[in-house]
Amino acid sequence: MEELLEQLCGKDTKLAYQALLSLKAESNSSPAVYTYFDRFLEMMDDASSYLRTRSLLLLCANARWDRENKLDGAIDRFLAHISDPKPITARQFIQALPQVALHKPALAPRIRAALENADLSAYPDSMAPLVLKDITNALRQI
């Protein structure tokens, strides 16, 4: 697990992506990755959009195991990434949010409100409609 986390944070993007896929797969079947939830919470505000994206996706994948309600305590910081400076990070995050609402239904109203009130004005005209489409799809799933 430690090796996968090192790869996840490494400079080799192919290796990092493979580590992300492995950690997400493990998250679907066991709480083993949840042990690193605090680390992912720290990473979600990293300067690197790659690290932000990876950590946000792992937070979403591990919401099912969050019996300690750690995500609840960081919900405002977490949901702020709906309007992440990098639209690709926002898109991937938005697409993963329905699984958080599924596993943490108490957060669904907050997630829905954040999606409905997302400010997309900072995105280029080429990206804003795509992000809006992701928001619409996420709201439909929630």
Tab-separated table of N, CA and C in Angstrom:
chain	number	residue	atom	x	y	z
A	1	MET	N	0.832	-1.188	0.000
A	1	MET	CA	0.000	0.000	0.000
A	1	MET	C	0.880	1.257	0.000
A	2	GLU	N	1.914	1.253	0.825
A	2	GLU	CA	2.819	2.409	0.891
A	2	GLU	C	3.474	2.678	-0.460
A	3	GLU	N	3.841	1.603	-1.146
A	3	GLU	CA	4.471	1.760	-2.460
A	3	GLU	C	3.495	2.397	-3.447
A	4	LEU	N	2.243	1.981	-3.407
A	4	LEU	CA	1.229	2.573	-4.285
A	4	LEU	C	1.047	4.057	-3.976
A	5	LEU	N	1.086	4.412	-2.708
A	5	LEU	CA	0.950	5.822	-2.334
A	5	LEU	C	2.137	6.644	-2.810
A	6	GLU	N	3.326	6.066	-2.744
A	6	GLU	CA	4.506	6.762	-3.263
A	6	GLU	C	4.364	6.984	-4.763
A	7	GLN	N	3.905	5.961	-5.470
A	7	GLN	CA	3.710	6.071	-6.913
A	7	GLN	C	2.627	7.097	-7.226
A	8	LEU	N	1.567	7.110	-6.428
A	8	LEU	CA	0.464	8.039	-6.618
A	8	LEU	C	0.948	9.486	-6.584
A	9	CYS	N	1.921	9.751	-5.739
A	9	CYS	CA	2.445	11.108	-5.555
A	9	CYS	C	3.692	11.374	-6.395
A	10	GLY	N	4.139	10.385	-7.142
A	10	GLY	CA	5.370	10.521	-7.908
A	10	GLY	C	5.211	11.333	-9.175
A	11	LYS	N	6.322	11.594	-9.815
A	11	LYS	CA	6.362	12.406	-11.033
A	11	LYS	C	5.991	11.611	-12.287
A	12	ASP	N	6.124	10.290	-12.223
A	12	ASP	CA	5.802	9.441	-13.368
A	12	ASP	C	4.282	9.329	-13.468
A	13	THR	N	3.696	10.053	-14.426
A	13	THR	CA	2.231	10.120	-14.508
A	13	THR	C	1.591	8.780	-14.863
A	14	LYS	N	2.258	7.984	-15.684
A	14	LYS	CA	1.711	6.666	-16.025
A	14	LYS	C	1.668	5.763	-14.793
A	15	LEU	N	2.735	5.776	-14.039
A	15	LEU	CA	2.804	4.971	-12.814
A	15	LEU	C	1.800	5.500	-11.783
A	16	ALA	N	1.681	6.802	-11.688
A	16	ALA	CA	0.729	7.410	-10.751
A	16	ALA	C	-0.702	7.036	-11.107
A	17	TYR	N	-1.006	7.035	-12.394
A	17	TYR	CA	-2.350	6.673	-12.833
A	17	TYR	C	-2.646	5.208	-12.518
A	18	GLN	N	-1.674	4.341	-12.750
A	18	GLN	CA	-1.862	2.923	-12.425
A	18	GLN	C	-2.059	2.730	-10.921
A	19	ALA	N	-1.316	3.497	-10.125
A	19	ALA	CA	-1.486	3.433	-8.673
A	19	ALA	C	-2.889	3.892	-8.284
A	20	LEU	N	-3.361	4.960	-8.920
A	20	LEU	CA	-4.720	5.449	-8.664
A	20	LEU	C	-5.742	4.361	-8.966
A	21	LEU	N	-5.619	3.713	-10.106
A	21	LEU	CA	-6.555	2.651	-10.478
A	21	LEU	C	-6.514	1.506	-9.473
A	22	SER	N	-5.329	1.122	-9.035
A	22	SER	CA	-5.198	0.047	-8.048
A	22	SER	C	-5.828	0.433	-6.720
A	23	LEU	N	-5.574	1.657	-6.284
A	23	LEU	CA	-6.131	2.125	-5.007
A	23	LEU	C	-7.658	2.260	-5.082
A	24	LYS	N	-8.166	2.707	-6.213
A	24	LYS	CA	-9.624	2.793	-6.385
A	24	LYS	C	-10.248	1.404	-6.368
A	25	ALA	N	-9.621	0.449	-7.037
A	25	ALA	CA	-10.135	-0.922	-7.055
A	25	ALA	C	-10.158	-1.505	-5.645
A	26	GLU	N	-9.101	-1.288	-4.912
A	26	GLU	CA	-9.042	-1.771	-3.522
A	26	GLU	C	-10.110	-1.081	-2.674
A	27	SER	N	-10.351	0.185	-2.936
A	27	SER	CA	-11.357	0.953	-2.186
A	27	SER	C	-12.770	0.414	-2.398
A	28	ASN	N	-12.995	-0.188	-3.551
A	28	ASN	CA	-14.311	-0.752	-3.837
A	28	ASN	C	-14.598	-2.017	-3.043
A	29	SER	N	-13.536	-2.687	-2.597
A	29	SER	CA	-13.753	-3.977	-1.950
A	29	SER	C	-13.354	-4.047	-0.478
A	30	SER	N	-12.564	-3.086	-0.018
A	30	SER	CA	-12.151	-3.138	1.388
A	30	SER	C	-11.808	-1.735	1.903
A	31	PRO	N	-11.793	-1.585	3.228
A	31	PRO	CA	-11.447	-0.277	3.806
A	31	PRO	C	-9.942	-0.042	3.961
A	32	ALA	N	-9.119	-0.857	3.345
A	32	ALA	CA	-7.663	-0.751	3.534
A	32	ALA	C	-7.115	0.619	3.146
A	33	VAL	N	-7.627	1.205	2.083
A	33	VAL	CA	-7.123	2.498	1.609
A	33	VAL	C	-7.622	3.638	2.499
A	34	TYR	N	-8.745	3.429	3.176
A	34	TYR	CA	-9.307	4.461	4.062
A	34	TYR	C	-8.311	4.864	5.153
A	35	THR	N	-7.396	4.005	5.497
A	35	THR	CA	-6.354	4.308	6.481
A	35	THR	C	-5.615	5.595	6.113
A	36	TYR	N	-5.570	5.909	4.832
A	36	TYR	CA	-4.826	7.071	4.327
A	36	TYR	C	-5.741	8.264	4.027
A	37	PHE	N	-6.957	8.218	4.518
A	37	PHE	CA	-7.953	9.249	4.235
A	37	PHE	C	-7.452	10.640	4.627
A	38	ASP	N	-6.831	10.771	5.795
A	38	ASP	CA	-6.310	12.072	6.234
A	38	ASP	C	-5.258	12.599	5.256
A	39	ARG	N	-4.478	11.711	4.751
A	39	ARG	CA	-3.448	12.098	3.771
A	39	ARG	C	-4.110	12.624	2.494
A	40	PHE	N	-5.171	11.962	2.055
A	40	PHE	CA	-5.889	12.424	0.862
A	40	PHE	C	-6.549	13.778	1.121
A	41	LEU	N	-7.043	13.983	2.334
A	41	LEU	CA	-7.628	15.277	2.682
A	41	LEU	C	-6.588	16.391	2.559
A	42	GLU	N	-5.367	16.116	2.964
A	42	GLU	CA	-4.289	17.104	2.832
A	42	GLU	C	-3.939	17.331	1.363
A	43	MET	N	-3.887	16.260	0.600
A	43	MET	CA	-3.487	16.334	-0.803
A	43	MET	C	-4.498	17.076	-1.673
A	44	MET	N	-5.764	17.126	-1.252
A	44	MET	CA	-6.778	17.728	-2.126
A	44	MET	C	-6.551	19.223	-2.339
A	45	ASP	N	-5.701	19.843	-1.537
A	45	ASP	CA	-5.393	21.260	-1.705
A	45	ASP	C	-3.980	21.484	-2.247
A	46	ASP	N	-3.376	20.446	-2.780
A	46	ASP	CA	-2.019	20.542	-3.304
A	46	ASP	C	-1.962	21.493	-4.504
A	47	ALA	N	-0.807	22.088	-4.715
A	47	ALA	CA	-0.621	22.983	-5.859
A	47	ALA	C	-0.726	22.232	-7.185
A	48	SER	N	-0.392	20.957	-7.179
A	48	SER	CA	-0.447	20.148	-8.388
A	48	SER	C	-1.878	19.679	-8.642
A	49	SER	N	-2.397	20.015	-9.809
A	49	SER	CA	-3.755	19.572	-10.147
A	49	SER	C	-3.819	18.048	-10.263
A	50	TYR	N	-2.713	17.419	-10.632
A	50	TYR	CA	-2.686	15.964	-10.721
A	50	TYR	C	-2.915	15.342	-9.350
A	51	LEU	N	-2.198	15.861	-8.352
A	51	LEU	CA	-2.369	15.335	-6.994
A	51	LEU	C	-3.756	15.654	-6.448
A	52	ARG	N	-4.261	16.851	-6.743
A	52	ARG	CA	-5.621	17.197	-6.304
A	52	ARG	C	-6.626	16.210	-6.883
A	53	THR	N	-6.517	15.967	-8.177
A	53	THR	CA	-7.457	15.063	-8.830
A	53	THR	C	-7.393	13.672	-8.226
A	54	ARG	N	-6.200	13.143	-8.092
A	54	ARG	CA	-6.048	11.787	-7.544
A	54	ARG	C	-6.612	11.695	-6.137
A	55	SER	N	-6.312	12.694	-5.314
A	55	SER	CA	-6.788	12.643	-3.929
A	55	SER	C	-8.303	12.785	-3.871
A	56	LEU	N	-8.876	13.666	-4.680
A	56	LEU	CA	-10.335	13.843	-4.690
A	56	LEU	C	-11.034	12.561	-5.115
A	57	LEU	N	-10.506	11.898	-6.122
A	57	LEU	CA	-11.108	10.647	-6.576
A	57	LEU	C	-11.008	9.563	-5.513
A	58	LEU	N	-9.914	9.537	-4.786
A	58	LEU	CA	-9.767	8.544	-3.719
A	58	LEU	C	-10.636	8.886	-2.513
A	59	LEU	N	-10.822	10.159	-2.245
A	59	LEU	CA	-11.754	10.547	-1.178
A	59	LEU	C	-13.164	10.088	-1.536
A	60	CYS	N	-13.554	10.298	-2.774
A	60	CYS	CA	-14.887	9.861	-3.216
A	60	CYS	C	-15.018	8.342	-3.125
A	61	ALA	N	-13.990	7.638	-3.567
A	61	ALA	CA	-14.030	6.175	-3.551
A	61	ALA	C	-14.074	5.607	-2.136
A	62	ASN	N	-13.536	6.355	-1.181
A	62	ASN	CA	-13.477	5.859	0.196
A	62	ASN	C	-14.552	6.453	1.104
A	63	ALA	N	-15.439	7.245	0.544
A	63	ALA	CA	-16.538	7.804	1.340
A	63	ALA	C	-17.357	6.688	1.981
A	64	ARG	N	-17.469	5.564	1.296
A	64	ARG	CA	-18.230	4.420	1.823
A	64	ARG	C	-17.682	3.896	3.146
A	65	TRP	N	-16.404	4.112	3.394
A	65	TRP	CA	-15.769	3.597	4.614
A	65	TRP	C	-15.643	4.660	5.700
A	66	ASP	N	-16.088	5.859	5.432
A	66	ASP	CA	-15.876	7.000	6.339
A	66	ASP	C	-16.874	7.008	7.502
A	67	ARG	N	-16.722	6.058	8.389
A	67	ARG	CA	-17.590	5.979	9.571
A	67	ARG	C	-17.206	7.024	10.623
A	68	GLU	N	-16.001	7.567	10.488
A	68	GLU	CA	-15.533	8.591	11.429
A	68	GLU	C	-15.976	9.994	10.994
A	69	ASN	N	-16.638	10.072	9.859
A	69	ASN	CA	-17.147	11.333	9.313
A	69	ASN	C	-16.066	12.395	9.099
A	70	LYS	N	-14.916	11.949	8.667
A	70	LYS	CA	-13.826	12.880	8.374
A	70	LYS	C	-14.178	13.783	7.191
A	71	LEU	N	-14.856	13.205	6.212
A	71	LEU	CA	-15.230	13.994	5.045
A	71	LEU	C	-16.234	15.077	5.432
A	72	ASP	N	-17.125	14.750	6.325
A	72	ASP	CA	-18.119	15.729	6.790
A	72	ASP	C	-17.431	16.972	7.354
A	73	GLY	N	-16.344	16.758	8.080
A	73	GLY	CA	-15.616	17.857	8.694
A	73	GLY	C	-14.860	18.730	7.699
A	74	ALA	N	-14.626	18.195	6.510
A	74	ALA	CA	-13.886	18.941	5.487
A	74	ALA	C	-14.773	19.225	4.277
A	75	ILE	N	-16.077	19.152	4.466
A	75	ILE	CA	-16.992	19.208	3.328
A	75	ILE	C	-16.889	20.506	2.521
A	76	ASP	N	-16.703	21.635	3.173
A	76	ASP	CA	-16.610	22.896	2.430
A	76	ASP	C	-15.359	22.932	1.548
A	77	ARG	N	-14.232	22.538	2.091
A	77	ARG	CA	-12.988	22.467	1.303
A	77	ARG	C	-13.126	21.468	0.162
A	78	PHE	N	-13.744	20.349	0.469
A	78	PHE	CA	-13.954	19.271	-0.503
A	78	PHE	C	-14.813	19.759	-1.671
A	79	LEU	N	-15.965	20.319	-1.361
A	79	LEU	CA	-16.900	20.739	-2.403
A	79	LEU	C	-16.415	21.964	-3.180
A	80	ALA	N	-15.474	22.706	-2.633
A	80	ALA	CA	-14.919	23.859	-3.350
A	80	ALA	C	-14.276	23.427	-4.667
A	81	HIS	N	-13.894	22.169	-4.763
A	81	HIS	CA	-13.231	21.674	-5.976
A	81	HIS	C	-14.205	21.444	-7.125
A	82	ILE	N	-15.489	21.653	-6.885
A	82	ILE	CA	-16.450	21.640	-7.993
A	82	ILE	C	-16.067	22.750	-8.975
A	83	SER	N	-15.481	23.817	-8.456
A	83	SER	CA	-15.006	24.932	-9.279
A	83	SER	C	-13.480	25.024	-9.203
A	84	ASP	N	-12.823	23.874	-9.218
A	84	ASP	CA	-11.358	23.833	-9.159
A	84	ASP	C	-10.771	24.703	-10.268
A	85	PRO	N	-9.623	25.345	-10.009
A	85	PRO	CA	-9.000	26.173	-11.053
A	85	PRO	C	-8.760	25.411	-12.363
A	86	LYS	N	-8.536	24.119	-12.269
A	86	LYS	CA	-8.332	23.311	-13.474
A	86	LYS	C	-9.647	22.607	-13.821
A	87	PRO	N	-10.241	22.933	-14.957
A	87	PRO	CA	-11.539	22.342	-15.292
A	87	PRO	C	-11.518	20.817	-15.404
A	88	ILE	N	-10.408	20.238	-15.803
A	88	ILE	CA	-10.349	18.775	-15.902
A	88	ILE	C	-10.424	18.137	-14.516
A	89	THR	N	-9.828	18.799	-13.529
A	89	THR	CA	-9.935	18.317	-12.145
A	89	THR	C	-11.381	18.427	-11.685
A	90	ALA	N	-11.998	19.562	-11.951
A	90	ALA	CA	-13.403	19.756	-11.576
A	90	ALA	C	-14.279	18.699	-12.235
A	91	ARG	N	-14.074	18.430	-13.501
A	91	ARG	CA	-14.914	17.472	-14.221
A	91	ARG	C	-14.808	16.069	-13.631
A	92	GLN	N	-13.593	15.621	-13.394
A	92	GLN	CA	-13.430	14.279	-12.840
A	92	GLN	C	-14.036	14.182	-11.437
A	93	PHE	N	-13.851	15.232	-10.665
A	93	PHE	CA	-14.399	15.277	-9.313
A	93	PHE	C	-15.929	15.256	-9.339
A	94	ILE	N	-16.511	16.103	-10.166
A	94	ILE	CA	-17.968	16.173	-10.269
A	94	ILE	C	-18.548	14.819	-10.673
A	95	GLN	N	-17.881	14.149	-11.597
A	95	GLN	CA	-18.351	12.841	-12.050
A	95	GLN	C	-18.313	11.797	-10.937
A	96	ALA	N	-17.434	11.983	-9.957
A	96	ALA	CA	-17.312	11.025	-8.855
A	96	ALA	C	-18.220	11.360	-7.670
A	97	LEU	N	-18.761	12.557	-7.624
A	97	LEU	CA	-19.579	12.972	-6.473
A	97	LEU	C	-20.823	12.121	-6.218
A	98	PRO	N	-21.507	11.603	-7.238
A	98	PRO	CA	-22.685	10.781	-6.924
A	98	PRO	C	-22.394	9.587	-6.015
A	99	GLN	N	-21.179	9.019	-6.101
A	99	GLN	CA	-20.873	7.902	-5.217
A	99	GLN	C	-20.748	8.358	-3.760
A	100	VAL	N	-20.345	9.609	-3.543
A	100	VAL	CA	-20.298	10.145	-2.181
A	100	VAL	C	-21.720	10.273	-1.647
A	101	ALA	N	-22.607	10.834	-2.459
A	101	ALA	CA	-24.006	10.991	-2.045
A	101	ALA	C	-24.657	9.638	-1.773
A	102	LEU	N	-24.295	8.640	-2.543
A	102	LEU	CA	-24.842	7.299	-2.354
A	102	LEU	C	-24.431	6.712	-1.006
A	103	HIS	N	-23.169	6.849	-0.669
A	103	HIS	CA	-22.641	6.226	0.550
A	103	HIS	C	-22.741	7.118	1.786
A	104	LYS	N	-22.938	8.411	1.574
A	104	LYS	CA	-23.092	9.346	2.689
A	104	LYS	C	-24.323	10.223	2.407
A	105	PRO	N	-25.505	9.624	2.491
A	105	PRO	CA	-26.722	10.350	2.110
A	105	PRO	C	-26.964	11.629	2.909
A	106	ALA	N	-26.407	11.716	4.104
A	106	ALA	CA	-26.567	12.947	4.885
A	106	ALA	C	-25.868	14.128	4.208
A	107	LEU	N	-24.875	13.847	3.369
A	107	LEU	CA	-24.152	14.909	2.659
A	107	LEU	C	-24.791	15.261	1.319
A	108	ALA	N	-25.736	14.461	0.875
A	108	ALA	CA	-26.346	14.680	-0.442
A	108	ALA	C	-26.928	16.084	-0.608
A	109	PRO	N	-27.660	16.632	0.380
A	109	PRO	CA	-28.179	18.000	0.195
A	109	PRO	C	-27.070	19.040	0.022
A	110	ARG	N	-25.969	18.884	0.753
A	110	ARG	CA	-24.836	19.814	0.621
A	110	ARG	C	-24.189	19.681	-0.756
A	111	ILE	N	-24.057	18.448	-1.203
A	111	ILE	CA	-23.457	18.203	-2.518
A	111	ILE	C	-24.349	18.797	-3.604
A	112	ARG	N	-25.632	18.528	-3.501
A	112	ARG	CA	-26.589	19.045	-4.484
A	112	ARG	C	-26.531	20.582	-4.529
A	113	ALA	N	-26.558	21.214	-3.366
A	113	ALA	CA	-26.527	22.681	-3.305
A	113	ALA	C	-25.236	23.230	-3.914
A	114	ALA	N	-24.120	22.586	-3.616
A	114	ALA	CA	-22.835	23.046	-4.159
A	114	ALA	C	-22.809	22.905	-5.679
A	115	LEU	N	-23.357	21.835	-6.187
A	115	LEU	CA	-23.424	21.651	-7.640
A	115	LEU	C	-24.334	22.699	-8.283
A	116	GLU	N	-25.479	22.938	-7.655
A	116	GLU	CA	-26.437	23.897	-8.210
A	116	GLU	C	-25.906	25.332	-8.185
A	117	ASN	N	-25.022	25.628	-7.239
A	117	ASN	CA	-24.508	26.990	-7.085
A	117	ASN	C	-23.081	27.162	-7.596
A	118	ALA	N	-22.593	26.200	-8.345
A	118	ALA	CA	-21.213	26.255	-8.835
A	118	ALA	C	-21.000	27.467	-9.740
A	119	ASP	N	-19.889	28.135	-9.529
A	119	ASP	CA	-19.513	29.286	-10.349
A	119	ASP	C	-18.553	28.805	-11.442
A	120	LEU	N	-19.022	28.811	-12.659
A	120	LEU	CA	-18.216	28.334	-13.782
A	120	LEU	C	-17.635	29.479	-14.604
A	121	SER	N	-17.780	30.683	-14.114
A	121	SER	CA	-17.379	31.866	-14.882
A	121	SER	C	-15.866	31.942	-15.154
A	122	ALA	N	-15.059	31.279	-14.365
A	122	ALA	CA	-13.613	31.334	-14.570
A	122	ALA	C	-13.137	30.400	-15.688
A	123	TYR	N	-14.018	29.509	-16.142
A	123	TYR	CA	-13.624	28.542	-17.157
A	123	TYR	C	-13.749	29.128	-18.558
A	124	PRO	N	-12.869	28.719	-19.451
A	124	PRO	CA	-12.973	29.168	-20.840
A	124	PRO	C	-14.306	28.704	-21.450
A	125	ASP	N	-14.742	29.417	-22.463
A	125	ASP	CA	-16.003	29.082	-23.133
A	125	ASP	C	-16.011	27.654	-23.675
A	126	SER	N	-14.853	27.112	-23.956
A	126	SER	CA	-14.776	25.752	-24.477
A	126	SER	C	-14.994	24.701	-23.385
A	127	MET	N	-14.728	25.073	-22.120
A	127	MET	CA	-14.824	24.101	-21.021
A	127	MET	C	-16.092	24.242	-20.189
A	128	ALA	N	-16.600	25.441	-20.034
A	128	ALA	CA	-17.758	25.663	-19.160
A	128	ALA	C	-18.951	24.778	-19.525
A	129	PRO	N	-19.292	24.619	-20.807
A	129	PRO	CA	-20.433	23.749	-21.123
A	129	PRO	C	-20.197	22.287	-20.743
A	130	LEU	N	-18.958	21.845	-20.829
A	130	LEU	CA	-18.635	20.463	-20.452
A	130	LEU	C	-18.789	20.257	-18.952
A	131	VAL	N	-18.311	21.228	-18.181
A	131	VAL	CA	-18.442	21.151	-16.721
A	131	VAL	C	-19.926	21.206	-16.344
A	132	LEU	N	-20.667	22.066	-17.013
A	132	LEU	CA	-22.101	22.170	-16.751
A	132	LEU	C	-22.816	20.854	-17.060
A	133	LYS	N	-22.426	20.208	-18.131
A	133	LYS	CA	-23.004	18.904	-18.478
A	133	LYS	C	-22.708	17.876	-17.389
A	134	ASP	N	-21.479	17.895	-16.869
A	134	ASP	CA	-21.115	16.978	-15.780
A	134	ASP	C	-21.955	17.260	-14.535
A	135	ILE	N	-22.166	18.527	-14.241
A	135	ILE	CA	-22.983	18.920	-13.097
A	135	ILE	C	-24.412	18.409	-13.274
A	136	THR	N	-24.964	18.597	-14.452
A	136	THR	CA	-26.329	18.147	-14.738
A	136	THR	C	-26.444	16.637	-14.556
A	137	ASN	N	-25.467	15.904	-15.092
A	137	ASN	CA	-25.477	14.445	-14.957
A	137	ASN	C	-25.342	14.023	-13.495
A	138	ALA	N	-24.470	14.682	-12.758
A	138	ALA	CA	-24.286	14.348	-11.343
A	138	ALA	C	-25.559	14.611	-10.559
A	139	LEU	N	-26.196	15.750	-10.815
A	139	LEU	CA	-27.456	16.072	-10.116
A	139	LEU	C	-28.532	15.034	-10.435
A	140	ARG	N	-28.580	14.602	-11.665
A	140	ARG	CA	-29.556	13.589	-12.073
A	140	ARG	C	-29.311	12.281	-11.302
A	141	GLN	N	-28.047	11.916	-11.129
A	141	GLN	CA	-27.717	10.678	-10.424
A	141	GLN	C	-27.973	10.782	-8.915
A	142	ILE	N	-27.777	11.966	-8.382
A	142	ILE	CA	-27.989	12.156	-6.940
A	142	ILE	C	-29.477	12.200	-6.656
